[in-house]
Short mmCIF file of N, CA and C in Angstrom, two decimals:
data_model
loop_
_atom_site.label_atom_id
_atom_site.label_comp_id
_atom_site.label_asym_id
_atom_site.label_seq_id
_atom_site.Cartn_x
_atom_site.Cartn_y
_atom_site.Cartn_z
N GLU A 22 -26.30 -25.24 -75.40
CA GLU A 22 -24.89 -25.21 -75.47
C GLU A 22 -24.19 -24.11 -74.49
N THR A 23 -24.37 -23.20 -74.67
CA THR A 23 -23.80 -22.03 -74.20
C THR A 23 -24.01 -22.12 -72.56
N ARG A 24 -25.51 -22.20 -72.54
CA ARG A 24 -25.76 -22.51 -71.06
C ARG A 24 -24.93 -23.73 -70.29
N ALA A 25 -24.83 -24.44 -70.82
CA ALA A 25 -23.78 -25.65 -70.47
C ALA A 25 -22.64 -25.13 -70.07
N LEU A 26 -22.24 -24.49 -70.82
CA LEU A 26 -20.78 -23.87 -70.31
C LEU A 26 -20.82 -22.92 -69.13
N ILE A 27 -21.78 -21.96 -69.24
CA ILE A 27 -21.81 -21.20 -68.13
C ILE A 27 -21.98 -21.80 -66.76
N ARG A 28 -22.85 -22.59 -66.71
CA ARG A 28 -23.43 -23.31 -65.35
C ARG A 28 -22.32 -23.65 -64.31
N PRO A 29 -21.20 -24.37 -65.17
CA PRO A 29 -20.01 -24.56 -64.31
C PRO A 29 -19.30 -23.54 -63.69
N LYS A 30 -19.08 -22.49 -64.47
CA LYS A 30 -18.45 -21.28 -64.23
C LYS A 30 -19.24 -20.47 -63.32
N GLU A 31 -20.77 -20.53 -63.38
CA GLU A 31 -21.38 -19.65 -62.26
C GLU A 31 -21.28 -20.49 -60.77
N GLU A 32 -21.15 -21.74 -60.96
CA GLU A 32 -21.02 -22.75 -59.95
C GLU A 32 -19.73 -22.30 -59.27
N LYS A 33 -18.77 -22.33 -59.88
CA LYS A 33 -17.39 -21.87 -59.47
C LYS A 33 -17.55 -20.40 -58.90
N LEU A 34 -17.90 -19.59 -59.61
CA LEU A 34 -18.12 -18.25 -58.87
C LEU A 34 -18.71 -18.09 -57.55
N ARG A 35 -20.09 -18.91 -57.39
CA ARG A 35 -20.40 -18.96 -56.12
C ARG A 35 -19.80 -19.58 -54.98
N GLU A 36 -18.86 -20.51 -55.59
CA GLU A 36 -18.09 -21.13 -54.55
C GLU A 36 -17.07 -20.19 -54.09
N LEU A 37 -16.50 -19.55 -55.16
CA LEU A 37 -15.27 -18.51 -54.85
C LEU A 37 -15.85 -17.14 -53.83
N ARG A 38 -17.16 -16.83 -54.29
CA ARG A 38 -17.87 -15.81 -53.36
C ARG A 38 -17.91 -16.31 -51.89
N ALA A 39 -18.53 -17.33 -51.92
CA ALA A 39 -18.60 -17.97 -50.47
C ALA A 39 -17.32 -18.15 -49.71
N SER A 40 -16.36 -18.57 -50.18
CA SER A 40 -15.22 -18.59 -49.92
C SER A 40 -14.53 -17.32 -49.74
N TRP A 41 -14.71 -16.23 -50.42
CA TRP A 41 -14.29 -14.77 -50.24
C TRP A 41 -15.25 -14.21 -48.81
N GLU A 42 -16.38 -14.51 -48.67
CA GLU A 42 -16.90 -13.88 -47.50
C GLU A 42 -16.41 -14.72 -46.50
N ALA A 43 -16.05 -15.94 -46.23
CA ALA A 43 -15.49 -16.77 -45.42
C ALA A 43 -14.27 -15.88 -44.80
N SER A 44 -13.51 -15.63 -45.90
CA SER A 44 -12.23 -15.15 -45.66
C SER A 44 -12.20 -13.89 -44.99
N LYS A 45 -13.41 -13.11 -45.50
CA LYS A 45 -13.50 -11.80 -45.06
C LYS A 45 -13.85 -11.77 -43.08
N VAL A 46 -14.70 -12.71 -43.12
CA VAL A 46 -14.89 -12.81 -41.66
C VAL A 46 -13.70 -13.34 -40.85
N ILE A 47 -12.90 -14.17 -41.31
CA ILE A 47 -11.45 -14.50 -40.59
C ILE A 47 -10.60 -13.27 -40.70
N VAL A 48 -10.55 -12.69 -41.55
CA VAL A 48 -9.78 -11.38 -41.52
C VAL A 48 -10.21 -10.54 -40.48
N GLN A 49 -11.60 -10.34 -40.31
CA GLN A 49 -12.36 -9.31 -39.44
C GLN A 49 -11.83 -10.04 -38.06
N LYS A 50 -12.07 -11.29 -37.82
CA LYS A 50 -11.71 -11.84 -36.66
C LYS A 50 -10.42 -11.48 -36.25
N THR A 51 -9.50 -11.80 -37.09
CA THR A 51 -8.16 -11.70 -37.06
C THR A 51 -7.62 -10.19 -36.65
N LYS A 52 -8.23 -9.24 -37.33
CA LYS A 52 -7.97 -7.71 -36.73
C LYS A 52 -8.47 -7.41 -35.62
N GLU A 53 -9.57 -8.08 -35.14
CA GLU A 53 -10.20 -7.78 -34.04
C GLU A 53 -9.18 -8.42 -32.63
N LYS A 54 -8.48 -9.52 -33.09
CA LYS A 54 -7.85 -10.15 -32.03
C LYS A 54 -6.57 -9.62 -32.16
N THR A 55 -6.39 -8.84 -33.16
CA THR A 55 -4.96 -8.14 -33.05
C THR A 55 -4.97 -6.53 -32.33
N ARG A 56 -6.30 -5.96 -32.75
CA ARG A 56 -6.53 -4.95 -31.84
C ARG A 56 -6.64 -5.18 -30.26
N GLN A 57 -7.13 -6.20 -29.94
CA GLN A 57 -7.12 -6.94 -28.38
C GLN A 57 -5.85 -6.72 -27.88
N LEU A 58 -4.92 -7.69 -28.63
CA LEU A 58 -3.59 -7.82 -28.30
C LEU A 58 -2.73 -6.55 -28.18
N LEU A 59 -2.88 -5.71 -29.15
CA LEU A 59 -2.37 -4.32 -29.24
C LEU A 59 -2.92 -3.50 -27.78
N GLU A 60 -4.12 -3.77 -27.64
CA GLU A 60 -4.39 -3.14 -26.08
C GLU A 60 -3.87 -3.58 -24.98
N ALA A 61 -3.71 -4.79 -24.90
CA ALA A 61 -2.97 -5.40 -23.88
C ALA A 61 -1.65 -5.24 -23.66
N LEU A 62 -0.90 -5.24 -24.93
CA LEU A 62 0.61 -4.82 -25.07
C LEU A 62 0.69 -3.57 -24.55
N ASP A 63 -0.20 -2.39 -25.02
CA ASP A 63 -0.09 -1.01 -24.68
C ASP A 63 -0.36 -0.98 -22.99
N ALA A 64 -1.48 -1.61 -22.28
CA ALA A 64 -1.67 -1.58 -21.05
C ALA A 64 -0.17 -2.31 -20.25
N ALA A 65 0.33 -3.52 -20.91
CA ALA A 65 1.62 -4.02 -19.97
C ALA A 65 2.54 -2.90 -20.31
N ALA A 66 2.70 -2.20 -21.46
CA ALA A 66 3.81 -1.31 -21.29
C ALA A 66 3.72 -0.06 -20.34
N GLN A 67 2.33 0.19 -20.18
CA GLN A 67 2.25 1.23 -19.27
C GLN A 67 2.33 0.91 -17.75
N GLU A 68 1.88 -0.29 -17.46
CA GLU A 68 2.10 -0.87 -16.36
C GLU A 68 3.84 -0.87 -16.05
N LEU A 69 4.87 -1.51 -17.03
CA LEU A 69 6.08 -1.61 -16.91
C LEU A 69 6.76 -0.31 -16.51
N THR A 70 6.12 0.75 -17.22
CA THR A 70 6.79 2.26 -16.97
C THR A 70 6.39 2.50 -15.51
N ALA A 71 5.22 2.33 -15.28
CA ALA A 71 4.73 2.75 -13.74
C ALA A 71 5.68 2.01 -12.52
N ASN A 72 5.98 0.70 -12.97
CA ASN A 72 6.87 -0.23 -12.12
C ASN A 72 8.17 0.27 -12.16
N GLU A 73 8.58 0.55 -13.31
CA GLU A 73 10.00 1.20 -13.31
C GLU A 73 10.24 2.45 -12.71
N GLU A 74 9.10 3.47 -12.87
CA GLU A 74 9.16 4.31 -11.64
C GLU A 74 9.30 4.21 -10.60
N LEU A 75 8.47 3.42 -9.91
CA LEU A 75 8.29 2.89 -8.47
C LEU A 75 9.38 2.28 -8.19
N CYS A 76 10.21 1.56 -9.00
CA CYS A 76 11.45 0.93 -8.74
C CYS A 76 12.52 2.02 -8.49
N ASP A 77 12.64 3.04 -9.36
CA ASP A 77 13.50 4.01 -9.00
C ASP A 77 13.29 4.76 -7.79
N LYS A 78 11.75 4.83 -7.37
CA LYS A 78 11.52 5.66 -6.28
C LYS A 78 12.10 4.92 -5.03
N LEU A 79 11.86 3.38 -5.05
CA LEU A 79 12.23 2.53 -3.78
C LEU A 79 13.79 2.25 -4.06
N LYS A 80 14.51 2.62 -5.05
CA LYS A 80 15.76 2.57 -4.80
C LYS A 80 16.25 3.94 -4.23
N GLU A 81 15.81 4.98 -4.35
CA GLU A 81 16.16 6.28 -3.91
C GLU A 81 15.69 5.99 -2.21
N GLY A 82 14.97 5.54 -1.86
CA GLY A 82 14.31 5.12 -0.55
C GLY A 82 15.40 4.41 0.17
N VAL A 83 16.14 3.37 -0.61
CA VAL A 83 16.85 2.57 -0.22
C VAL A 83 18.12 3.36 0.06
N GLY A 84 18.52 4.23 -0.43
CA GLY A 84 19.56 4.88 -0.56
C GLY A 84 19.46 5.90 0.78
N LEU A 85 18.25 6.51 1.01
CA LEU A 85 18.14 7.31 2.14
C LEU A 85 18.06 6.80 3.39
N THR A 86 17.27 5.41 3.42
CA THR A 86 17.37 4.44 4.36
C THR A 86 18.74 4.09 4.98
N GLU A 87 19.59 3.76 3.91
CA GLU A 87 20.98 3.51 4.33
C GLU A 87 21.69 4.59 5.14
N SER A 88 21.66 5.86 4.37
CA SER A 88 22.32 6.87 5.04
C SER A 88 21.71 7.13 6.40
N LYS A 89 20.31 6.85 6.83
CA LYS A 89 19.73 6.85 8.05
C LYS A 89 20.45 6.01 9.04
N LEU A 90 20.54 4.83 8.28
CA LEU A 90 21.09 3.74 9.26
C LEU A 90 22.41 4.16 9.47
N GLN A 91 23.18 4.49 8.83
CA GLN A 91 24.73 4.97 9.03
C GLN A 91 24.75 5.92 10.10
N ARG A 92 23.75 6.86 10.03
CA ARG A 92 23.61 8.09 11.15
C ARG A 92 23.18 7.41 12.42
N ALA A 93 22.04 6.47 12.36
CA ALA A 93 21.88 5.93 13.44
C ALA A 93 23.02 5.15 14.29
N SER A 94 23.96 4.25 13.48
CA SER A 94 24.84 3.51 13.93
C SER A 94 25.90 4.37 14.72
N ALA A 95 26.37 5.32 14.03
CA ALA A 95 27.03 6.46 14.48
C ALA A 95 26.70 7.10 15.85
N LEU A 96 25.57 7.48 16.01
CA LEU A 96 24.71 7.96 17.21
C LEU A 96 24.79 6.69 18.12
N MET A 97 24.52 5.60 17.92
CA MET A 97 24.43 4.60 18.98
C MET A 97 26.29 4.30 19.51
N GLU A 98 26.74 4.12 18.58
CA GLU A 98 28.53 4.36 19.02
C GLU A 98 28.78 5.51 19.99
N SER A 99 28.09 6.86 19.67
CA SER A 99 28.57 7.98 20.53
C SER A 99 27.85 7.96 21.66
N LEU A 100 26.77 7.27 21.77
CA LEU A 100 26.07 7.03 23.12
C LEU A 100 26.77 5.92 24.04
N GLY A 101 27.68 5.20 23.54
CA GLY A 101 28.35 4.28 24.34
C GLY A 101 27.49 2.85 24.08
N SER A 102 28.37 1.73 24.41
CA SER A 102 27.74 0.75 24.46
C SER A 102 27.07 0.20 26.15
N ASP A 103 27.10 0.96 27.04
CA ASP A 103 26.66 0.60 28.38
C ASP A 103 25.33 0.13 28.43
N GLY A 104 24.46 0.78 27.58
CA GLY A 104 22.93 0.43 27.59
C GLY A 104 22.03 1.05 28.34
N GLU A 105 22.73 2.02 29.25
CA GLU A 105 22.16 2.55 30.18
C GLU A 105 21.00 3.45 29.71
N TRP A 106 21.27 4.39 28.55
CA TRP A 106 20.29 5.06 28.07
C TRP A 106 19.27 4.45 27.44
N ALA A 107 19.21 3.19 26.92
CA ALA A 107 18.41 2.40 26.26
C ALA A 107 17.24 1.98 27.41
N SER A 108 17.74 1.14 28.67
CA SER A 108 17.13 0.89 29.84
C SER A 108 16.21 1.81 30.37
N SER A 109 16.91 3.22 30.24
CA SER A 109 16.15 4.33 30.84
C SER A 109 14.76 4.65 29.75
N ALA A 110 15.11 4.55 28.53
CA ALA A 110 14.28 4.84 27.53
C ALA A 110 13.09 3.82 27.56
N THR A 111 13.46 2.43 27.58
CA THR A 111 12.45 1.34 28.11
C THR A 111 11.56 1.42 29.05
N LYS A 112 12.13 2.04 30.35
CA LYS A 112 11.14 2.18 31.45
C LYS A 112 10.39 3.54 30.89
N GLN A 113 11.05 4.48 30.57
CA GLN A 113 9.91 5.65 30.54
C GLN A 113 8.92 5.32 29.38
N SER A 114 9.14 4.42 28.51
CA SER A 114 8.23 3.93 27.59
C SER A 114 6.91 3.00 28.27
N GLU A 115 7.46 2.10 29.09
CA GLU A 115 6.71 1.33 29.63
C GLU A 115 5.76 2.30 30.66
N ASP A 116 6.19 3.19 31.41
CA ASP A 116 5.94 3.88 32.31
C ASP A 116 4.66 4.93 31.89
N GLY A 117 4.79 5.04 30.55
CA GLY A 117 4.39 6.43 30.04
C GLY A 117 2.59 6.15 30.03
N ILE A 118 2.19 5.07 29.89
CA ILE A 118 0.60 5.02 29.74
C ILE A 118 0.25 5.31 30.92
N GLY A 119 0.48 4.85 32.07
CA GLY A 119 -0.01 5.34 33.31
C GLY A 119 0.12 7.09 33.64
N ASP A 120 1.42 7.38 33.28
CA ASP A 120 1.64 8.66 33.62
C ASP A 120 0.74 9.90 32.87
N VAL A 121 0.30 9.16 31.36
CA VAL A 121 -0.35 9.97 30.57
C VAL A 121 -2.02 9.86 31.04
N ALA A 122 -2.39 8.82 31.89
CA ALA A 122 -3.44 8.84 32.23
C ALA A 122 -3.61 9.73 33.46
N LEU A 123 -2.63 9.64 34.40
CA LEU A 123 -2.48 10.64 35.77
C LEU A 123 -2.56 12.30 34.99
N ALA A 124 -1.89 12.31 34.10
CA ALA A 124 -1.77 13.78 33.41
C ALA A 124 -3.30 14.06 32.81
N ALA A 125 -3.96 13.27 32.17
CA ALA A 125 -5.21 13.65 31.69
C ALA A 125 -6.17 13.83 32.76
N ALA A 126 -6.05 12.97 33.96
CA ALA A 126 -7.01 13.10 35.05
C ALA A 126 -6.65 14.68 35.74
N LEU A 127 -5.67 14.85 35.94
CA LEU A 127 -5.20 15.97 36.59
C LEU A 127 -5.75 17.32 35.85
N ILE A 128 -5.59 17.09 34.38
CA ILE A 128 -6.10 18.29 33.46
C ILE A 128 -7.76 18.44 33.45
N SER A 129 -8.36 17.27 33.41
CA SER A 129 -9.66 17.19 33.54
C SER A 129 -10.27 17.55 34.70
N HIS A 130 -9.94 17.00 35.72
CA HIS A 130 -10.52 16.90 37.20
C HIS A 130 -9.65 18.08 38.40
N GLY A 131 -8.26 18.32 37.84
CA GLY A 131 -7.75 19.05 39.08
C GLY A 131 -7.99 20.54 38.98
N GLY A 132 -8.21 21.27 37.90
CA GLY A 132 -8.60 22.43 38.33
C GLY A 132 -9.46 23.14 39.20
N ALA A 133 -10.62 22.42 39.39
CA ALA A 133 -11.38 22.75 40.73
C ALA A 133 -11.08 22.58 42.12
N LEU A 134 -9.97 21.79 42.13
CA LEU A 134 -9.35 21.33 43.37
C LEU A 134 -8.31 22.23 43.95
N ASN A 135 -8.36 22.30 45.28
CA ASN A 135 -7.06 23.01 45.97
C ASN A 135 -5.94 22.22 45.78
N ASP A 136 -4.91 22.74 46.00
CA ASP A 136 -3.40 22.29 46.01
C ASP A 136 -3.29 21.00 46.80
N THR A 137 -3.72 20.95 47.88
CA THR A 137 -3.65 19.83 48.97
C THR A 137 -4.50 18.50 48.31
N HIS A 138 -5.66 18.62 48.02
CA HIS A 138 -6.55 17.63 47.25
C HIS A 138 -5.80 17.21 46.04
N ARG A 139 -5.33 17.86 45.33
CA ARG A 139 -4.89 17.64 44.01
C ARG A 139 -3.36 16.71 44.23
N ARG A 140 -2.60 17.12 45.40
CA ARG A 140 -1.46 16.30 45.69
C ARG A 140 -2.02 14.77 46.22
N ASP A 141 -2.98 14.86 46.96
CA ASP A 141 -3.46 13.61 47.49
C ASP A 141 -3.98 12.81 46.46
N LEU A 142 -4.41 13.39 45.59
CA LEU A 142 -5.19 12.45 44.26
C LEU A 142 -3.72 12.07 43.64
N LEU A 143 -2.98 12.79 43.33
CA LEU A 143 -1.68 12.58 42.36
C LEU A 143 -0.67 11.58 43.12
N ARG A 144 -0.57 11.60 44.35
CA ARG A 144 0.26 10.90 45.24
C ARG A 144 -0.31 9.53 45.39
N ASP A 145 -1.72 9.30 46.00
CA ASP A 145 -2.17 8.42 46.55
C ASP A 145 -3.26 7.43 45.85
N LYS A 146 -4.38 8.40 45.69
CA LYS A 146 -5.56 7.66 45.32
C LYS A 146 -5.37 7.32 43.59
N TRP A 147 -5.13 8.25 42.93
CA TRP A 147 -4.98 7.79 41.65
C TRP A 147 -3.82 6.75 41.32
N PRO A 148 -2.65 6.82 41.63
CA PRO A 148 -1.83 5.99 41.45
C PRO A 148 -2.15 4.51 42.22
N ALA A 149 -3.04 4.49 43.25
CA ALA A 149 -3.62 3.41 43.44
C ALA A 149 -4.79 2.57 42.55
N GLN A 150 -5.38 3.65 41.86
CA GLN A 150 -6.19 2.89 40.98
C GLN A 150 -5.61 2.53 39.69
N LEU A 151 -4.21 3.10 39.33
CA LEU A 151 -3.80 2.66 38.22
C LEU A 151 -3.38 1.18 38.48
N ASP A 152 -2.49 1.17 39.75
CA ASP A 152 -1.98 -0.06 40.01
C ASP A 152 -3.19 -1.12 40.10
N ALA A 153 -4.39 -0.66 40.51
CA ALA A 153 -5.45 -1.84 40.37
C ALA A 153 -5.64 -2.31 39.01
N MET A 154 -5.63 -1.42 38.25
CA MET A 154 -5.82 -1.51 36.55
C MET A 154 -4.33 -2.09 36.01
N LYS A 155 -3.32 -2.15 36.92
CA LYS A 155 -2.21 -2.81 36.34
C LYS A 155 -1.86 -2.13 34.89
N LEU A 156 -1.71 -0.60 35.22
CA LEU A 156 -1.36 0.33 34.46
C LEU A 156 0.20 0.74 34.93
N ARG A 157 1.32 0.67 34.37
CA ARG A 157 2.82 1.15 34.95
C ARG A 157 2.31 2.63 34.92
N HIS A 158 3.16 3.26 36.12
CA HIS A 158 3.38 4.76 36.05
C HIS A 158 4.58 4.90 36.70
N SER A 159 5.29 5.99 36.67
CA SER A 159 6.62 6.34 37.23
C SER A 159 5.85 6.75 38.76
N SER A 160 6.85 6.78 39.55
CA SER A 160 6.43 7.25 41.17
C SER A 160 7.38 8.46 41.34
N VAL A 161 7.40 9.47 40.46
CA VAL A 161 8.61 10.53 40.51
C VAL A 161 7.42 11.63 41.41
N LEU A 162 6.21 11.45 41.05
CA LEU A 162 5.17 12.51 41.57
C LEU A 162 5.34 12.63 43.29
#
């Protein structure tokens, strides 16, 4: 008779232990998921801090750029609106490649030549070669 009373209680105890073990697994999984979420939140907070610092630096850069733009505008106004200086700068820029090529050729090959031969190369032969290659150069030489 006592055994009959104990059996249902033992069965209930086994069920409760199984339920307890299942609950422990669920709690462990929940703890792991919480840890992962906290790590992701920490990483996001660090990224936010870095982005805020970058934003501050960019804002400083905007201020510097605006002051440079104001100075450039003032310079443009002081140079006048005739545009002569701009066309001169454009021409010099376009002629620059050929002029650099002539200077490099003179430096690398002109040292061993006499003055007459150097002038002949600079005034006639090398400019003709640049013209053949369609490299613009100034004709000041």
